[in-house]
């Protein structure tokens, strides 16, 4: 098997990303028919190492691996302590001898790069400070279910230029839709990721915009996405960020500007009444649990793709 890592949206081509999403859709349809077991992994073991807390990602990877005929080895981070008890490259070269893949959630994206460099097995990004590509796959599957696989929609991310916004921007440049990021001055997405998205958009026709104007963004959005203002690892900035991001809250007042039929998205966990009000997240426009549902199916698509090569 040829090693393929998935640390970034950019690790698969546009066609391959579409294939993963189609596979995810296929797995979802099968799941709905009660058929959720398929022997793709053939008893392979995939190790999970999460440096940060998780509900959705850890649960859905474990379920996906089980349903695809593999075994999920959940390694407690407190015990392994990558980079502290021993260097990341040593953890990588040990695991490489025993398991057939690593799914890891890390503070520093560099840790994933190191894991990938020192292994011969696929390494999957379960969230880093830079990207959350598996979330973006599930979100794109969700949007496709609603838009009937059309690319003529606008996805707007309101808030911090964080990991989730980066993967959504990159995947939008692949799909060819319009993507608007709106947030406070100084918290814009990573410049290299933005430049890469612009470069890809020249081929796909995507439109990528960055603005500080929330009203402009909301007025133009079919899908309004938000995420916490302080990500895991930024807890010490939380209070300061609450002040800086205040005007970027998704609430019923700001949604008066939204076009008819808009949808509300959030990767979860949400900080209710900070980046989004309880009323909005509980409203009928909210599709947050469909997104969470699709984490399982999109990741099954990803694993099936990576292990079929
Ligand atoms: N959306 C997401 O990644 O959720 P968890 O942090 O619970 O995995
Ligand atoms: N941006 C958030 C996403 C959590 C799923 C974080 O990194 O904490």
Short mmCIF file of C-alpha atoms in Angstrom, two decimals, residues 23-307:
data_model
loop_
_atom_site.label_atom_id
_atom_site.label_comp_id
_atom_site.label_asym_id
_atom_site.label_seq_id
_atom_site.Cartn_x
_atom_site.Cartn_y
_atom_site.Cartn_z
CA UNK A 23 -17.61 7.74 -0.84
CA UNK A 24 -18.81 9.40 2.37
CA UNK A 25 -22.23 9.94 0.79
CA UNK A 26 -22.28 6.30 -0.31
CA UNK A 27 -21.45 5.14 3.24
CA UNK A 28 -24.18 7.34 4.64
CA UNK A 29 -26.76 5.84 2.26
CA UNK A 30 -25.65 2.33 3.20
CA UNK A 31 -25.77 3.23 6.90
CA UNK A 32 -29.36 4.44 6.47
CA UNK A 33 -30.23 1.06 4.97
CA UNK A 34 -28.73 -0.63 8.04
CA UNK A 35 -25.58 -1.72 6.20
CA UNK A 36 -22.66 -0.21 8.00
CA UNK A 37 -20.06 -2.95 8.07
CA UNK A 38 -17.61 -3.30 5.22
CA UNK A 39 -14.26 -4.97 5.35
CA UNK A 40 -11.95 -2.29 4.01
CA UNK A 41 -9.34 -2.41 6.73
CA UNK A 42 -9.07 -6.17 6.98
CA UNK A 43 -8.17 -6.24 10.69
CA UNK A 44 -5.65 -3.41 10.38
CA UNK A 45 -4.98 -1.39 13.54
CA UNK A 46 -5.15 2.40 13.53
CA UNK A 47 -3.75 4.28 16.54
CA UNK A 48 -5.49 7.37 17.89
CA UNK A 49 -3.39 9.92 19.82
CA UNK A 50 -5.25 13.04 20.93
CA UNK A 51 -3.32 15.75 22.77
CA UNK A 52 -6.51 17.78 23.22
CA UNK A 53 -10.07 16.88 24.28
CA UNK A 54 -12.59 15.56 21.74
CA UNK A 55 -16.07 14.08 21.49
CA UNK A 56 -16.99 14.02 17.80
CA UNK A 57 -13.63 13.32 16.22
CA UNK A 58 -12.49 10.58 18.56
CA UNK A 59 -15.89 8.86 18.62
CA UNK A 60 -16.43 8.99 14.87
CA UNK A 61 -12.93 7.77 14.04
CA UNK A 62 -13.28 4.84 16.42
CA UNK A 63 -16.69 3.96 14.97
CA UNK A 64 -15.49 4.44 11.38
CA UNK A 65 -12.48 2.16 11.93
CA UNK A 66 -14.67 -0.52 13.56
CA UNK A 67 -17.30 -0.33 10.82
CA UNK A 68 -14.60 -0.68 8.17
CA UNK A 69 -13.28 -3.88 9.71
CA UNK A 70 -10.31 -2.48 11.63
CA UNK A 71 -9.28 -1.99 15.22
CA UNK A 72 -8.92 1.45 16.82
CA UNK A 73 -6.13 1.62 19.39
CA UNK A 74 -6.84 4.61 21.58
CA UNK A 75 -3.54 5.71 23.09
CA UNK A 76 -4.00 8.00 26.04
CA UNK A 77 -2.01 11.18 25.53
CA UNK A 78 -1.31 11.48 29.27
CA UNK A 79 0.55 8.21 28.96
CA UNK A 80 2.37 8.66 25.61
CA UNK A 81 3.11 12.40 26.03
CA UNK A 82 4.55 12.84 22.54
CA UNK A 83 7.53 15.15 22.53
CA UNK A 84 7.76 15.16 26.32
CA UNK A 85 8.33 11.56 27.41
CA UNK A 86 10.20 10.90 24.17
CA UNK A 87 10.67 12.70 20.84
CA UNK A 88 7.79 12.64 18.37
CA UNK A 89 10.03 10.91 15.83
CA UNK A 90 10.60 8.03 18.27
CA UNK A 91 6.87 7.66 18.97
CA UNK A 92 6.39 7.59 15.19
CA UNK A 93 9.02 4.91 14.57
CA UNK A 94 7.65 2.69 17.34
CA UNK A 95 4.06 2.89 16.15
CA UNK A 96 5.20 2.35 12.58
CA UNK A 97 6.32 -1.17 13.56
CA UNK A 98 2.96 -2.17 15.04
CA UNK A 99 0.03 -0.30 13.53
CA UNK A 100 -1.26 0.56 10.06
CA UNK A 101 -2.17 4.19 10.55
CA UNK A 102 -2.23 7.11 13.00
CA UNK A 103 -5.03 9.59 13.62
CA UNK A 104 -3.77 12.43 15.77
CA UNK A 105 -5.02 15.68 17.30
CA UNK A 106 -2.15 17.97 18.21
CA UNK A 107 -1.35 21.42 19.51
CA UNK A 108 1.30 22.07 16.88
CA UNK A 109 0.85 21.14 13.22
CA UNK A 110 4.58 20.46 13.21
CA UNK A 111 3.96 17.35 15.35
CA UNK A 112 1.84 15.88 12.55
CA UNK A 113 4.51 16.68 9.99
CA UNK A 114 7.03 14.87 12.19
CA UNK A 115 4.74 11.85 12.63
CA UNK A 116 4.25 11.68 8.88
CA UNK A 117 7.95 12.08 8.13
CA UNK A 118 9.01 9.22 10.39
CA UNK A 119 6.35 6.64 9.42
CA UNK A 120 5.51 4.50 6.42
CA UNK A 121 1.80 4.43 7.28
CA UNK A 122 -0.96 7.04 6.71
CA UNK A 123 -1.17 9.86 9.25
CA UNK A 124 -4.49 11.72 9.51
CA UNK A 125 -4.96 15.17 11.03
CA UNK A 126 -7.72 15.03 13.65
CA UNK A 127 -7.22 18.81 14.25
CA UNK A 128 -4.11 20.90 14.63
CA UNK A 129 -3.54 24.60 15.24
CA UNK A 130 -3.46 25.06 11.45
CA UNK A 131 -6.20 22.86 9.97
CA UNK A 132 -9.16 20.59 10.68
CA UNK A 133 -9.54 18.89 7.29
CA UNK A 134 -11.82 16.04 8.43
CA UNK A 135 -14.28 18.62 9.72
CA UNK A 136 -14.25 20.36 6.34
CA UNK A 137 -14.90 17.07 4.52
CA UNK A 138 -17.99 16.44 6.68
CA UNK A 139 -19.16 20.04 6.25
CA UNK A 140 -18.81 19.85 2.49
CA UNK A 141 -20.78 16.60 2.44
CA UNK A 142 -23.47 18.36 4.49
CA UNK A 143 -23.60 21.34 2.13
CA UNK A 144 -23.75 19.04 -0.86
CA UNK A 145 -26.71 17.16 0.59
CA UNK A 146 -28.56 20.47 0.87
CA UNK A 147 -27.51 22.08 -2.41
CA UNK A 148 -27.83 18.90 -4.45
CA UNK A 149 -24.17 18.92 -5.32
CA UNK A 150 -24.28 22.38 -6.90
CA UNK A 151 -21.37 24.75 -6.33
CA UNK A 152 -23.41 27.88 -6.68
CA UNK A 153 -23.56 28.83 -3.00
CA UNK A 154 -21.78 31.10 -0.55
CA UNK A 155 -20.24 29.75 2.62
CA UNK A 156 -19.38 32.42 5.15
CA UNK A 157 -17.20 31.86 8.17
CA UNK A 158 -17.65 34.45 10.91
CA UNK A 159 -15.12 34.71 13.72
CA UNK A 160 -11.51 33.74 14.22
CA UNK A 161 -9.19 32.93 11.30
CA UNK A 162 -8.57 29.53 12.86
CA UNK A 163 -7.96 25.88 11.91
CA UNK A 164 -11.59 25.27 10.90
CA UNK A 165 -11.73 28.44 8.78
CA UNK A 166 -8.49 27.45 7.04
CA UNK A 167 -9.74 24.03 5.97
CA UNK A 168 -13.09 25.48 4.87
CA UNK A 169 -11.33 28.14 2.80
CA UNK A 170 -9.11 25.57 1.12
CA UNK A 171 -11.92 23.12 0.41
CA UNK A 172 -14.05 25.97 -1.00
CA UNK A 173 -11.25 26.77 -3.43
CA UNK A 174 -11.38 23.10 -4.49
CA UNK A 175 -15.17 22.94 -4.84
CA UNK A 176 -15.42 26.30 -6.62
CA UNK A 177 -17.96 28.03 -4.38
CA UNK A 178 -17.79 31.52 -2.92
CA UNK A 179 -16.23 31.69 0.54
CA UNK A 180 -16.30 34.78 2.75
CA UNK A 181 -14.34 35.08 5.96
CA UNK A 182 -15.49 37.87 8.27
CA UNK A 183 -13.89 38.70 11.59
CA UNK A 184 -11.97 41.34 13.47
CA UNK A 185 -8.90 43.08 12.20
CA UNK A 186 -5.77 41.17 13.22
CA UNK A 187 -7.49 37.77 13.41
CA UNK A 188 -7.60 37.05 9.68
CA UNK A 189 -6.78 33.57 8.32
CA UNK A 190 -3.18 32.51 7.74
CA UNK A 191 -1.73 34.42 4.78
CA UNK A 192 -0.14 31.36 3.11
CA UNK A 193 -3.42 29.44 3.23
CA UNK A 194 -5.27 32.42 1.82
CA UNK A 195 -2.73 32.80 -1.01
CA UNK A 196 -2.94 29.09 -1.80
CA UNK A 197 -6.75 29.28 -1.91
CA UNK A 198 -6.58 32.23 -4.30
CA UNK A 199 -4.14 30.34 -6.53
CA UNK A 200 -6.41 27.24 -6.67
CA UNK A 201 -9.48 29.44 -7.25
CA UNK A 202 -7.99 30.63 -10.53
CA UNK A 203 -8.53 27.09 -11.82
CA UNK A 204 -11.84 26.29 -10.16
CA UNK A 205 -13.64 29.65 -10.33
CA UNK A 206 -14.04 29.86 -6.55
CA UNK A 207 -14.34 33.32 -5.01
CA UNK A 208 -12.47 33.82 -1.75
CA UNK A 209 -13.09 37.03 0.21
CA UNK A 210 -11.85 38.44 3.49
CA UNK A 211 -13.70 41.25 5.22
CA UNK A 212 -14.17 42.82 8.63
CA UNK A 213 -17.77 43.72 7.73
CA UNK A 214 -20.15 41.20 9.28
CA UNK A 215 -23.27 42.76 7.75
CA UNK A 216 -21.82 42.50 4.24
CA UNK A 217 -20.90 38.88 4.92
CA UNK A 218 -24.26 37.88 6.39
CA UNK A 219 -26.20 39.56 3.56
CA UNK A 220 -24.41 37.35 1.06
CA UNK A 221 -24.49 33.99 2.84
CA UNK A 222 -26.31 30.76 2.18
CA UNK A 223 -24.33 28.98 4.87
CA UNK A 224 -23.32 30.95 7.96
CA UNK A 225 -20.62 29.15 9.88
CA UNK A 226 -19.06 30.07 13.19
CA UNK A 227 -16.68 28.52 15.72
CA UNK A 228 -15.36 29.37 19.17
CA UNK A 229 -13.41 32.61 19.51
CA UNK A 230 -10.67 30.99 21.59
CA UNK A 231 -9.61 27.58 20.31
CA UNK A 232 -8.19 24.81 22.45
CA UNK A 233 -4.78 26.03 23.59
CA UNK A 234 -5.84 29.71 23.57
CA UNK A 235 -7.71 29.62 26.87
CA UNK A 236 -5.56 32.38 28.36
CA UNK A 237 -6.79 34.76 25.60
CA UNK A 238 -10.46 33.89 26.08
CA UNK A 239 -11.50 36.99 28.03
CA UNK A 240 -9.67 39.40 25.72
CA UNK A 241 -11.16 37.67 22.68
CA UNK A 242 -14.69 37.97 24.10
CA UNK A 243 -14.27 41.74 23.94
CA UNK A 244 -12.60 41.81 20.52
CA UNK A 245 -15.07 39.45 18.82
CA UNK A 246 -18.25 40.75 20.47
CA UNK A 247 -19.73 42.31 17.33
CA UNK A 248 -19.21 39.05 15.42
CA UNK A 249 -21.75 37.06 17.45
CA UNK A 250 -24.35 35.17 15.40
CA UNK A 251 -27.65 36.23 16.90
CA UNK A 252 -31.20 36.90 15.73
CA UNK A 253 -30.48 40.64 15.29
CA UNK A 254 -27.65 40.13 12.79
CA UNK A 255 -29.56 37.36 11.03
CA UNK A 256 -32.18 39.91 9.98
CA UNK A 257 -29.71 40.67 7.18
CA UNK A 258 -29.45 37.04 6.06
CA UNK A 259 -31.07 35.85 2.84
CA UNK A 260 -34.13 33.61 3.05
CA UNK A 261 -33.29 29.95 3.58
CA UNK A 262 -29.89 30.53 5.18
CA UNK A 263 -28.38 27.70 7.21
CA UNK A 264 -26.39 27.92 10.42
CA UNK A 265 -23.27 25.81 10.80
CA UNK A 266 -20.89 25.17 13.69
CA UNK A 267 -18.28 22.45 14.09
CA UNK A 268 -19.13 22.14 17.83
CA UNK A 269 -18.50 22.33 20.70
CA UNK A 270 -20.22 25.73 20.82
CA UNK A 271 -19.86 28.36 23.50
CA UNK A 272 -23.49 29.39 23.63
CA UNK A 273 -24.11 33.10 24.01
CA UNK A 274 -20.52 33.88 23.00
CA UNK A 275 -19.99 33.26 19.26
CA UNK A 276 -23.60 32.10 18.79
CA UNK A 277 -26.77 32.47 20.80
CA UNK A 278 -28.60 29.48 22.16
CA UNK A 279 -31.69 30.60 20.23
CA UNK A 280 -29.84 30.54 16.88
CA UNK A 281 -28.11 27.22 17.38
CA UNK A 282 -31.44 25.66 18.40
CA UNK A 283 -33.34 27.26 15.50
CA UNK A 284 -34.74 25.36 12.54
CA UNK A 285 -32.07 26.91 10.30
CA UNK A 286 -29.35 25.15 12.27
CA UNK A 287 -27.74 22.10 10.67
CA UNK A 288 -25.07 21.54 13.29
CA UNK A 289 -26.12 17.98 14.13
CA UNK A 290 -26.22 17.01 10.46
CA UNK A 291 -22.61 18.20 10.31
CA UNK A 292 -21.76 16.08 13.36
CA UNK A 293 -23.59 13.09 11.83
CA UNK A 294 -21.54 13.42 8.66
CA UNK A 295 -18.23 13.29 10.50
CA UNK A 296 -18.66 9.52 10.66
CA UNK A 297 -19.53 9.05 7.01
CA UNK A 298 -16.97 11.47 5.58
CA UNK A 299 -14.20 9.85 7.64
CA UNK A 300 -15.28 6.41 6.46
CA UNK A 301 -14.91 7.80 2.94
CA UNK A 302 -11.45 9.12 3.78
CA UNK A 303 -10.23 5.87 5.34
CA UNK A 304 -11.65 3.80 2.49
CA UNK A 305 -9.88 6.08 0.02
CA UNK A 306 -6.51 6.04 1.82
CA UNK A 307 -6.52 2.26 2.31
#
